[in-house]
Coordinates of C-alpha atoms in Angstrom, one line a residue:
Chain A
H9 CA 72.3 92.2 74.6
I10 CA 70.0 95.1 75.5
A11 CA 71.2 96.9 78.6
F12 CA 68.4 97.7 80.9
R13 CA 68.7 100.6 83.2
F14 CA 67.6 98.9 86.4
T15 CA 68.0 101.2 89.4
G16 CA 68.3 98.6 92.0
T17 CA 70.3 96.4 94.2
L18 CA 71.5 92.9 93.5
V19 CA 71.9 90.6 96.6
L20 CA 73.9 87.5 96.3
A21 CA 72.1 84.6 98.0
E22 CA 74.2 82.3 100.1
H23 CA 73.2 78.7 100.5
T24 CA 74.6 75.3 101.3
G25 CA 73.1 71.8 100.9
G26 CA 69.7 73.1 99.8
K27 CA 69.4 75.5 102.7
L28 CA 69.4 79.3 102.5
N29 CA 72.1 80.8 104.8
P30 CA 70.4 83.1 107.3
I31 CA 72.9 85.9 106.5
T32 CA 71.2 86.3 103.2
L33 CA 68.1 87.6 105.1
N34 CA 70.2 90.2 106.9
A35 CA 71.7 91.3 103.6
V36 CA 68.2 91.6 102.0
S37 CA 67.1 93.7 105.0
A38 CA 70.1 96.0 104.7
A39 CA 69.7 96.2 100.9
S40 CA 66.0 97.2 101.3
K41 CA 67.3 100.6 102.4
L42 CA 69.0 101.1 99.0
G43 CA 66.4 100.3 96.4
E44 CA 64.5 97.6 94.6
I45 CA 65.9 94.2 95.4
S46 CA 66.9 91.5 93.0
V47 CA 68.6 88.3 94.3
L48 CA 70.9 86.0 92.5
V49 CA 70.8 82.3 93.4
A50 CA 73.8 80.5 91.9
G51 CA 74.4 76.8 92.1
T52 CA 72.9 73.5 90.9
N53 CA 69.3 72.5 91.5
V54 CA 68.5 75.7 93.2
T55 CA 64.9 76.1 92.2
K56 CA 63.7 75.4 95.8
I57 CA 66.1 78.0 97.2
A58 CA 64.9 80.5 94.6
E59 CA 61.3 79.9 95.5
Q60 CA 62.1 80.4 99.1
V61 CA 64.0 83.6 98.3
A62 CA 61.1 84.9 96.1
K63 CA 58.9 84.9 99.2
V64 CA 61.2 87.0 101.3
E65 CA 59.8 90.5 101.9
Q66 CA 60.9 93.2 99.5
V67 CA 62.4 90.8 97.0
K68 CA 61.2 91.8 93.5
R69 CA 63.2 89.5 91.3
V70 CA 65.1 86.3 91.7
F71 CA 67.7 85.3 89.1
I72 CA 68.6 81.6 88.9
A73 CA 72.0 80.6 87.6
D74 CA 72.1 76.9 87.4
H75 CA 75.3 75.3 86.0
E76 CA 77.5 72.4 86.8
K77 CA 80.4 74.7 87.3
L78 CA 78.5 76.5 90.0
K79 CA 77.9 73.4 92.0
H80 CA 80.4 74.3 94.8
Q81 CA 79.9 78.0 94.3
L82 CA 83.6 78.7 93.8
P83 CA 84.3 82.4 93.8
E84 CA 85.8 82.4 90.3
H85 CA 82.6 81.0 88.8
V86 CA 80.1 82.9 90.9
A87 CA 82.0 86.2 90.2
K88 CA 81.7 85.5 86.5
T89 CA 77.9 85.0 86.9
V90 CA 77.6 88.2 88.8
E91 CA 79.7 90.1 86.3
T92 CA 77.5 88.9 83.4
L93 CA 74.4 89.9 85.3
Q94 CA 75.8 93.3 86.2
K95 CA 76.8 94.0 82.6
Q96 CA 73.3 93.4 81.5
Y97 CA 71.2 95.0 84.3
K98 CA 73.6 97.7 85.6
F99 CA 72.6 97.6 89.3
D100 CA 73.6 100.5 91.4
H101 CA 74.5 98.3 94.3
V102 CA 75.8 94.7 94.3
V103 CA 75.7 93.4 97.9
A104 CA 76.2 90.3 100.0
G105 CA 76.5 89.2 103.7
A106 CA 80.0 89.6 105.1
S107 CA 80.6 85.9 105.2
T108 CA 83.4 83.9 103.6
F109 CA 81.3 83.6 100.5
G110 CA 80.5 87.3 100.2
R111 CA 84.0 88.4 101.0
D112 CA 85.4 85.9 98.5
V113 CA 83.1 86.9 95.5
L114 CA 82.4 90.6 95.7
P115 CA 85.8 92.2 95.4
R116 CA 86.6 89.8 92.5
V117 CA 83.6 91.2 90.6
A118 CA 84.3 94.8 91.8
A119 CA 87.7 94.6 90.1
Q120 CA 85.9 94.1 86.7
F121 CA 84.1 97.3 87.1
D122 CA 87.0 99.4 88.5
A123 CA 85.0 99.8 91.7
S124 CA 86.3 100.0 95.2
P125 CA 84.2 97.8 97.4
I126 CA 83.2 98.5 101.0
T127 CA 83.3 95.5 103.3
D128 CA 81.7 94.7 106.6
I129 CA 79.2 97.6 106.8
I130 CA 77.4 98.1 110.1
A131 CA 75.3 101.1 109.2
I132 CA 73.7 102.7 106.1
H133 CA 73.4 106.5 106.1
S134 CA 72.4 107.0 102.5
N135 CA 72.8 105.3 99.1
D136 CA 76.5 106.1 99.1
T137 CA 77.4 106.6 102.8
F138 CA 78.1 103.8 105.2
S139 CA 79.9 103.0 108.5
R140 CA 82.2 100.2 109.1
P141 CA 84.5 99.1 112.0
I142 CA 88.2 99.4 111.6
Y143 CA 91.1 98.4 113.9
A144 CA 89.3 95.4 115.2
G145 CA 86.2 97.4 116.0
N146 CA 88.1 100.0 118.1
A147 CA 87.1 102.8 115.7
I148 CA 84.2 103.3 113.4
C149 CA 84.8 104.8 110.0
K150 CA 82.1 106.7 108.1
V151 CA 82.8 106.6 104.4
K152 CA 81.2 108.0 101.2
S153 CA 81.7 106.0 98.0
N154 CA 82.1 107.5 94.6
A155 CA 82.6 104.1 93.0
P156 CA 80.7 103.6 89.7
V157 CA 79.0 100.6 91.2
K158 CA 78.7 100.1 94.9
F159 CA 80.0 96.6 95.9
L160 CA 79.1 96.1 99.6
T161 CA 79.2 93.5 102.2
F162 CA 77.0 93.8 105.3
R163 CA 77.8 92.5 108.8
G164 CA 75.0 90.1 109.5
T165 CA 74.7 90.9 113.2
A166 CA 74.2 94.6 112.4
F167 CA 70.9 94.2 110.5
Q168 CA 67.7 92.5 111.4
P169 CA 66.8 89.6 109.2
A170 CA 64.2 90.2 106.5
K171 CA 60.9 88.3 107.0
E172 CA 60.7 85.1 105.0
S173 CA 57.2 85.9 103.8
G174 CA 55.3 88.7 102.2
G175 CA 57.4 88.9 99.1
S176 CA 56.4 87.8 95.6
G177 CA 59.6 88.0 93.6
K178 CA 59.5 87.1 89.9
I179 CA 61.8 84.1 89.2
E180 CA 63.8 84.2 86.0
K181 CA 66.9 82.7 84.5
A182 CA 70.2 84.6 84.8
P183 CA 71.9 85.4 81.4
E184 CA 74.3 82.8 80.0
T185 CA 77.7 83.0 81.5
D186 CA 81.1 82.0 80.1
F187 CA 82.3 79.3 82.4
S188 CA 85.5 78.4 80.4
F189 CA 87.8 79.5 83.3
D190 CA 89.5 76.3 84.4
G191 CA 92.1 77.6 86.8
V192 CA 90.3 76.2 89.8
E193 CA 88.7 72.9 90.7
F194 CA 86.7 71.9 93.9
L195 CA 88.1 68.8 95.6
S196 CA 86.4 68.3 98.9
Q197 CA 84.7 69.9 101.9
E198 CA 84.7 69.1 105.5
L199 CA 81.9 70.8 107.4
L200 CA 81.5 70.9 111.1
K201 CA 78.2 69.1 111.9
S202 CA 76.5 70.2 115.1
E203 CA 73.1 69.9 116.7
R204 CA 73.5 73.2 118.4
P205 CA 72.2 76.5 117.0
D206 CA 74.3 78.3 114.4
L207 CA 77.0 80.4 116.1
Q208 CA 76.1 83.6 114.2
S209 CA 72.4 83.5 114.7
A210 CA 72.2 82.0 118.2
K211 CA 70.5 83.9 121.0
V212 CA 73.0 82.6 123.6
V213 CA 76.6 81.9 123.0
V214 CA 78.9 80.1 125.5
S215 CA 82.5 80.6 124.8
G216 CA 85.7 79.1 126.2
G217 CA 89.3 80.2 126.2
R218 CA 92.7 78.9 127.0
A219 CA 92.0 78.6 130.7
I220 CA 89.6 75.8 130.0
G221 CA 92.8 73.7 130.0
S222 CA 92.0 70.9 127.6
A223 CA 89.7 69.6 124.9
D224 CA 88.2 67.3 127.5
N225 CA 87.3 70.1 129.9
F226 CA 85.6 71.8 127.0
K227 CA 82.8 69.3 127.5
M228 CA 81.7 71.5 130.4
I229 CA 81.2 74.3 128.0
Y230 CA 79.1 72.1 125.7
E231 CA 77.0 70.9 128.7
L232 CA 76.3 74.4 129.8
A233 CA 75.5 75.4 126.2
D234 CA 73.1 72.5 125.9
K235 CA 71.3 73.6 129.1
L236 CA 70.9 77.1 127.6
K237 CA 70.2 76.0 124.0
A238 CA 73.3 78.0 123.2
A239 CA 75.9 77.9 120.5
V240 CA 79.5 77.3 121.4
G241 CA 82.3 79.6 120.6
A242 CA 86.0 79.9 121.4
S243 CA 88.9 82.3 121.7
R244 CA 91.9 82.0 119.3
A245 CA 94.0 80.6 122.2
A246 CA 91.5 77.7 122.7
V247 CA 91.5 76.9 118.9
D248 CA 95.3 77.1 118.7
A249 CA 95.6 74.8 121.7
G250 CA 93.5 72.3 119.8
Y251 CA 90.5 72.3 122.2
V252 CA 88.0 73.0 119.4
S253 CA 88.1 73.5 115.7
N254 CA 88.7 76.9 114.2
E255 CA 85.1 77.3 112.8
L256 CA 84.2 78.2 116.4
Q257 CA 86.7 81.1 116.7
I258 CA 85.1 84.4 117.6
G259 CA 86.9 87.7 117.0
Q260 CA 88.4 90.0 114.5
T261 CA 89.5 87.2 112.2
G262 CA 86.9 84.7 113.2
K263 CA 83.2 85.1 113.5
V264 CA 81.4 88.1 114.7
V265 CA 78.4 87.4 117.0
A266 CA 75.9 89.6 118.8
P267 CA 73.7 87.4 120.8
E268 CA 71.3 88.3 123.6
L269 CA 73.7 86.7 126.1
Y270 CA 77.4 86.0 125.7
I271 CA 79.1 84.0 128.4
A272 CA 82.9 84.1 128.2
I273 CA 84.6 81.5 130.3
G274 CA 88.3 81.6 130.9
I275 CA 88.8 84.3 128.2
S276 CA 90.9 87.3 129.1
G277 CA 89.4 89.5 126.4
A278 CA 92.1 90.5 124.0
I279 CA 91.2 93.3 121.5
Q280 CA 91.0 90.7 118.8
H281 CA 88.5 88.6 120.7
T282 CA 86.2 91.4 121.9
A283 CA 86.1 92.7 118.3
G284 CA 83.9 89.6 117.6
M285 CA 81.5 89.8 120.6
K286 CA 81.3 93.3 122.1
D287 CA 77.9 94.1 120.5
S288 CA 76.3 91.3 122.5
K289 CA 73.4 92.5 124.6
V290 CA 74.5 91.0 127.9
I291 CA 78.0 89.8 128.4
V292 CA 79.0 87.6 131.4
A293 CA 82.6 86.8 132.1
I294 CA 83.7 84.0 134.3
N295 CA 87.4 84.6 135.1
K296 CA 89.7 84.1 138.1
D297 CA 91.6 87.2 137.2
P298 CA 89.8 90.3 138.3
D299 CA 92.1 92.4 136.2
A300 CA 91.3 90.6 132.9
P301 CA 90.6 93.1 130.2
I302 CA 87.3 91.4 129.4
F303 CA 85.8 93.0 132.5
E304 CA 86.0 96.3 130.6
V305 CA 83.1 95.3 128.4
I306 CA 80.9 93.2 130.6
I307 CA 77.8 93.5 132.6
V308 CA 77.8 90.7 135.1
I309 CA 80.9 89.1 136.5
I310 CA 81.8 86.3 138.8
Chain B
M18 CA 125.0 76.9 44.1
I19 CA 127.4 78.8 46.2
T20 CA 124.6 81.0 47.7
E21 CA 122.7 77.8 48.5
R22 CA 125.6 76.3 50.3
R23 CA 126.2 79.5 52.2
E24 CA 122.5 79.6 53.2
R25 CA 122.6 76.0 54.4
E26 CA 125.8 76.7 56.4
K27 CA 124.2 79.8 57.9
E28 CA 121.1 77.8 59.0
E29 CA 123.2 75.0 60.4
G30 CA 125.2 77.6 62.3
I31 CA 122.1 79.0 63.8
E32 CA 120.9 75.6 64.7
R33 CA 124.2 74.8 66.3
L34 CA 124.1 78.0 68.2
K35 CA 120.5 77.3 69.4
F36 CA 121.6 73.8 70.5
N37 CA 124.7 75.1 72.4
F38 CA 122.5 77.7 74.1
V39 CA 120.0 75.0 75.3
V40 CA 122.8 72.7 76.4
S41 CA 124.6 75.4 78.4
N42 CA 121.4 76.5 80.0
L43 CA 120.6 73.0 81.0
R44 CA 124.1 72.6 82.4
C45 CA 123.6 75.7 84.4
V46 CA 120.3 74.5 85.8
I47 CA 121.8 71.0 86.5
Q48 CA 124.8 72.5 88.3
E49 CA 122.6 74.6 90.4
E50 CA 120.3 71.7 91.3
W51 CA 123.4 69.6 92.0
H52 CA 124.8 72.3 94.2
Q53 CA 121.5 72.7 96.1
R54 CA 120.4 69.1 96.4
G55 CA 123.7 67.1 96.3
P56 CA 124.6 64.3 93.8
V57 CA 121.6 62.1 94.8
A58 CA 119.1 64.7 93.5
D59 CA 116.2 63.4 91.5
F60 CA 116.4 65.1 88.2
G61 CA 113.3 63.5 86.9
L62 CA 111.1 66.5 86.0
T63 CA 112.4 69.4 88.0
F64 CA 115.3 70.5 85.9
V65 CA 113.4 71.1 82.8
T66 CA 110.6 73.1 84.4
K67 CA 111.0 76.8 84.9
P68 CA 111.8 77.7 88.5
M69 CA 108.9 79.2 90.3
R70 CA 108.8 82.7 91.7
A71 CA 106.6 84.1 94.4
L72 CA 105.5 87.6 95.1
V73 CA 104.5 88.5 98.7
A74 CA 102.6 91.7 99.5
V75 CA 103.3 93.0 103.0
K76 CA 101.8 96.0 104.8
R77 CA 103.2 98.1 107.7
V78 CA 100.4 98.5 110.3
I79 CA 100.0 99.6 113.9
D80 CA 101.1 96.6 116.0
Y81 CA 98.3 94.2 116.9
A82 CA 98.8 94.6 120.6
I83 CA 98.3 98.3 120.6
K84 CA 95.0 99.7 121.6
V85 CA 94.4 102.5 119.1
R86 CA 93.2 105.9 120.0
V87 CA 90.9 108.0 117.8
K88 CA 92.1 111.5 117.0
P89 CA 89.9 114.2 118.6
D90 CA 89.4 115.8 115.2
K91 CA 87.9 112.6 113.9
T92 CA 90.2 112.3 110.9
G93 CA 91.7 109.0 111.8
V94 CA 93.6 107.2 114.6
V95 CA 96.8 108.4 116.3
K96 CA 99.8 106.9 114.5
E97 CA 102.6 109.1 115.7
N98 CA 104.9 107.4 118.2
V99 CA 102.9 104.2 118.0
Q100 CA 104.6 100.9 117.6
H101 CA 104.2 99.6 114.0
S102 CA 105.0 96.1 112.6
M103 CA 104.3 93.8 109.7
N104 CA 100.6 92.9 109.4
P105 CA 100.4 89.5 111.1
F106 CA 98.6 87.9 108.2
D107 CA 101.3 89.1 105.8
E108 CA 104.0 87.5 108.1
I109 CA 102.1 84.2 107.6
A110 CA 101.9 84.7 103.9
L111 CA 105.6 85.5 103.7
E112 CA 106.5 82.5 105.9
E113 CA 104.6 80.2 103.5
A114 CA 106.5 81.5 100.5
V115 CA 109.8 81.1 102.3
R116 CA 108.9 77.5 103.3
L117 CA 108.1 76.7 99.7
K118 CA 111.5 78.1 98.8
E119 CA 113.1 75.9 101.4
K120 CA 111.3 72.9 99.9
Q121 CA 112.9 74.1 96.6
I122 CA 109.5 74.5 95.0
I123 CA 110.0 78.2 94.7
K124 CA 113.2 79.7 93.5
E125 CA 112.8 83.3 94.4
V126 CA 110.7 85.3 96.9
V127 CA 110.0 88.9 96.1
A128 CA 108.5 91.1 98.9
V129 CA 106.5 94.1 97.9
S130 CA 105.1 96.9 100.1
L131 CA 103.3 100.1 99.3
G132 CA 103.4 102.9 101.8
P133 CA 105.5 105.8 103.2
S134 CA 109.3 105.5 103.5
K135 CA 108.9 103.7 106.8
S136 CA 107.5 100.7 104.9
Q137 CA 111.1 99.9 104.1
E138 CA 111.5 98.7 107.7
T139 CA 108.8 96.2 107.0
L140 CA 110.5 95.1 103.8
R141 CA 113.9 94.7 105.6
T142 CA 112.0 92.5 108.1
A143 CA 110.7 90.5 105.1
L144 CA 114.2 90.2 103.7
A145 CA 115.5 89.1 107.1
K146 CA 112.8 86.4 107.2
G147 CA 113.9 85.0 103.9
A148 CA 112.7 87.1 101.0
D149 CA 115.4 87.4 98.3
R150 CA 114.7 91.0 97.2
A151 CA 112.1 93.7 97.8
I152 CA 110.2 96.4 95.9
H153 CA 109.0 99.4 97.8
V154 CA 106.3 101.5 96.1
E155 CA 106.6 104.8 97.9
V156 CA 103.7 107.2 98.6
E157 CA 103.7 110.1 100.9
E158 CA 102.5 109.5 104.4
V159 CA 99.4 111.7 104.0
M160 CA 98.5 109.8 100.8
A161 CA 99.2 106.4 102.3
E162 CA 96.1 106.9 104.5
K163 CA 93.9 107.2 101.4
I164 CA 95.2 104.3 99.4
E165 CA 92.4 101.8 98.8
P166 CA 92.8 98.1 98.3
L167 CA 91.8 98.5 94.6
L168 CA 94.7 100.8 94.0
I169 CA 97.1 98.4 95.7
A170 CA 95.7 95.6 93.6
K171 CA 96.3 97.7 90.5
I172 CA 99.9 98.3 91.3
L173 CA 100.4 94.7 92.3
R174 CA 99.0 93.7 88.9
R175 CA 101.6 95.8 87.1
I176 CA 104.3 94.3 89.3
A177 CA 103.0 90.8 88.6
E178 CA 103.0 91.5 84.9
A179 CA 106.7 92.6 85.1
E180 CA 107.9 90.0 87.5
K181 CA 105.8 87.1 86.2
P182 CA 105.4 85.3 89.5
D183 CA 103.7 81.9 89.7
L184 CA 102.2 82.5 93.0
I185 CA 101.2 85.7 94.8
F186 CA 100.8 85.5 98.6
L187 CA 98.9 88.0 100.6
G188 CA 97.5 88.1 104.1
K189 CA 93.7 87.6 104.2
Q190 CA 93.2 91.1 105.7
A191 CA 95.1 94.0 107.2
I192 CA 94.4 94.5 110.8
D193 CA 94.1 98.3 110.5
D194 CA 91.5 98.8 107.8
D195 CA 90.1 95.3 108.1
C196 CA 89.1 95.4 104.5
G197 CA 90.0 91.9 103.4
Q198 CA 89.8 92.8 99.7
T199 CA 93.2 93.1 98.1
A200 CA 93.9 89.5 97.2
Q201 CA 90.4 89.0 95.7
L202 CA 90.6 92.3 93.7
L203 CA 94.1 91.3 92.4
A204 CA 92.8 87.9 91.4
G205 CA 89.9 89.6 89.6
L206 CA 92.2 92.0 87.8
L207 CA 94.6 89.3 86.7
N208 CA 91.9 86.7 86.1
W209 CA 93.9 84.2 88.1
P210 CA 92.4 81.6 90.4
Q211 CA 92.1 82.7 94.1
A212 CA 92.5 80.5 97.1
M213 CA 91.6 82.7 100.0
Y214 CA 91.9 82.0 103.7
A215 CA 94.5 79.2 103.1
S216 CA 95.3 76.9 106.0
A217 CA 97.5 74.5 104.0
V218 CA 99.3 74.8 100.7
E219 CA 100.8 71.8 98.9
Q220 CA 102.4 71.5 95.5
E221 CA 100.7 68.8 93.5
S222 CA 102.5 69.0 90.1
D223 CA 104.6 71.6 88.4
K224 CA 101.4 73.4 87.4
T225 CA 99.0 72.8 90.3
F226 CA 98.7 73.4 94.0
I227 CA 96.2 72.0 96.5
V228 CA 95.0 74.6 98.9
T229 CA 92.9 74.0 102.0
R230 CA 90.7 76.9 102.8
E231 CA 89.1 78.0 106.1
V232 CA 85.4 78.6 105.2
D233 CA 82.5 79.5 107.5
G234 CA 81.2 76.0 108.0
G235 CA 84.6 74.2 108.1
R236 CA 87.3 73.5 105.6
E237 CA 87.3 73.2 101.8
S238 CA 90.0 72.0 99.5
V239 CA 90.6 73.2 96.0
R240 CA 93.1 72.6 93.2
I241 CA 94.5 75.7 91.6
K242 CA 96.6 76.1 88.5
I243 CA 99.5 78.5 88.6
P244 CA 99.7 81.4 88.2
A245 CA 97.4 81.9 91.2
I246 CA 96.7 84.1 94.2
I247 CA 96.7 82.7 97.8
S248 CA 95.7 84.6 100.9
A249 CA 96.9 83.4 104.3
D250 CA 94.7 82.6 107.2
L251 CA 95.9 82.4 110.8
R252 CA 96.5 78.7 110.9
L253 CA 98.6 78.4 107.8
N254 CA 101.8 78.4 109.7
E255 CA 103.8 79.8 112.6
P256 CA 106.0 82.6 111.2
R257 CA 109.7 82.5 112.2
Y258 CA 111.6 85.3 113.9
A259 CA 114.3 87.1 112.0
T260 CA 117.7 86.1 113.6
L261 CA 120.3 88.8 114.1
P262 CA 122.7 87.4 111.4
N263 CA 119.8 87.3 108.9
I264 CA 118.9 90.9 109.9
M265 CA 122.5 91.9 109.1
K266 CA 122.4 90.0 105.8
A267 CA 119.1 91.6 104.8
K268 CA 120.8 94.9 104.7
N269 CA 122.7 93.8 101.6
K270 CA 119.7 92.5 99.8
L271 CA 118.3 94.5 96.9
L272 CA 115.5 96.9 97.8
E273 CA 114.2 98.6 94.7
K274 CA 112.4 101.9 95.1
R275 CA 109.4 102.8 92.9
K276 CA 106.5 105.2 92.7
P277 CA 103.0 104.5 91.7
A278 CA 103.6 106.7 88.6
D279 CA 106.4 104.2 87.5
Y280 CA 103.6 101.7 86.9
G281 CA 101.4 104.3 85.2
I282 CA 99.1 104.5 88.1
E283 CA 97.6 107.6 89.4
I284 CA 96.2 107.8 92.9
V285 CA 92.5 108.1 92.6
Q286 CA 90.2 107.9 95.6
Q287 CA 86.8 106.4 95.3
I288 CA 86.1 106.1 99.0
Q289 CA 86.2 109.3 101.0
I290 CA 86.6 109.0 104.7
L291 CA 84.1 111.4 106.3
E292 CA 85.0 110.7 109.9
V293 CA 86.5 108.2 112.3
T294 CA 84.9 107.9 115.7
E295 CA 85.1 105.9 118.9
P296 CA 82.8 102.9 119.0
P297 CA 79.9 103.4 121.5
K298 CA 81.0 102.8 125.0
R299 CA 79.4 100.0 127.0
K300 CA 78.1 100.7 130.5
S301 CA 80.5 99.0 132.9
G302 CA 79.1 96.0 134.7
G303 CA 79.3 94.8 138.2
F304 CA 80.6 91.7 140.0
V305 CA 78.4 89.1 141.5
E306 CA 79.4 87.0 144.5
D307 CA 78.3 83.5 143.4
V308 CA 76.7 81.4 140.8
P309 CA 73.1 81.5 142.2
S310 CA 73.1 85.3 142.2
L311 CA 74.4 85.4 138.6
V312 CA 71.5 83.2 137.6
V313 CA 69.0 85.4 139.5
K314 CA 70.5 88.5 137.8
L315 CA 70.3 86.9 134.3
K316 CA 66.7 85.9 134.9
E317 CA 65.8 89.4 136.0
M318 CA 67.3 90.6 132.7
G319 CA 65.3 88.1 130.8
V320 CA 68.2 86.6 128.9
V321 CA 67.9 83.0 130.3

C-alpha cells in the first residue's frame, strides 16, 4: 500500500437501522475546527447513509466499509476497519461522538497506535489542546495532547450540529480489512421504541426521580412531556426503582443532555445527576423539599 | 540388542511417568471438586477443563459523595484529607468476578491496583470482598496524578500475560477522570474481545460467555470467547459489603508489591494537564408560588 500523507480528520459516522445518528453531525462540526474532514461509514448496505453524509457541510470524503462482519458494528470489527484506514491515510485526528459507539471503538483503535485518547471533549482550543469535564462535571480540565495521533470523542451537546446540506464529499471504498477476528458474535438487540423526541437532541426534557413513587405515576411525566413535545428522562433512583428503563437515565454515567428547558420532578439533584443536565438553558425543579441540592442549579422553582 | 531394550524400557518409563502424572493431577482436581461440591457433583465436563482465573482492576478515587474542590493554583482538585474509596464501577466489576467464583465458574480472583501506597487499602477491601490475592503496582503520589489509561492498560497487559486470566473485569469508568478508556485500550492491546457496559454476564460453555450490554438505545447481547475483557455498568449487580471477619481474613491474604519498571514499563505522559478550573457558575434562580406563575415565567423566557 502507498501511504498518503493526508492531513486531516477522520470522523466515525454512527448509524442505526438505516438512519444517521444526530451525534455524528455534532462530531463533524467539532472536527471542522481541526482540518479537512473524511467520514467513515461502516456497516452493511450503507450507501444511502454515505450519500447523506457526503452532503453534510465540510465533508470532503466518505469512506464506505461494507462487510457482513460490520452488520452490527461491533467495536472489534469497526476498530479493525478504522485501524486499516488509519494505517493507509495517516489522519492527524480520529474522532467520534461521545456515545456508546464512539467510546467503545476509539480507545480500542488508539491502543494500536500507542496513542492516549481524550474522551468527552467539550471545547477545542487548538489542534492539540482541549477541555473536558472531570469529577462528574465539577471541574474542567484543559489538556494538551502529544499523542502521535489524536483519538478524540466529543460531547454532542457541546457542539452545534453541522448542516446536512452544502457538502459534496467524494464517496469511495475503504481499504480491505482483515475480519478474521472471531472472538465476538452479535446475538440480539432490544431497543427502546418511542414516539417522543430523542433524549439527547430534544429541546425540552421532562425528568422524574424517586419521588414519583411508582411506574404508574410516571405516566404523569409522559403526559406532561407529550404536552410539551418533550423527551422523558429519569434519575438513577427512578431507574433502579424500576419506574423506567435505564436508557432514560441522565447523569454522569447515563446520558448528558443540554436542552432549552429541563424540568426535574421529584429529583433531589445529586452530583451524579446534575452532571448530566446542568448545561441546560433553563432548569425548572419541582420538589417538596426546599433544601434539595437541585435548587443550587436552577432558575425557576415551585 | 541390549541398547534397544534399554531404549524401549526408558521410553516405557517415561510413558508410565507421564501417565502417573496425569492420573495424579486428575485425582487432585477430582478431590478438590468433590470437596467443594460434595459427592453428588456432576463431573461431566468441568473436571477436565482448566479452572478459570479472573483479574479485576480496581482504582482508589475520591468518594462519590464528596463534592470536590478545585485547587486555587488550578493544578488539580483538593485530595488531602478527603474521603477516598474504591471506584463504584470497580466494586461492581469485582462483585461479578466473586459471584462467578461462588458459582464455581472461576477458580481464582486476582485484584490489581495501580497507584500510591494508599491504593493498598483499596486492595485490602477487594480481598475482604472475596478476591483471593492482590497485586499492587506502586507509583509515587505525584506520579499517580499523571498516569493515563493507556499506561494502566499497558501494565495490565503485562500482568495478563503473566497471570493468564480468562476474564479481566474493569469498571466502565473511573468517577474521578471520567475517561472510560482503560478496558477498551486493554482489549485493543491484547486483541481480546471486549464486552463493555455489561449488565449481565452468563457462562455459556467452557469457552464462551454471553454478555448483555447497556448501549445508547437499549440493550445488546453478545457472545464472547475467553480470554475476554468485560467492563461493568451500574446495573450489573449490587456489590456486597465486606464483613468484619472477612476484613480480618483479608489481612492474611497475599498482596504482592510491584513497580511499573518490573513490567518493563516506563511512565511516559502523552497528555499534559494545563489547568483544572471550576465549571462556570449558574446564576441562582428564584422560587415561584404556583403553577400558573411558573407557566407565565417560562412563556416570558420563550422556552415553552
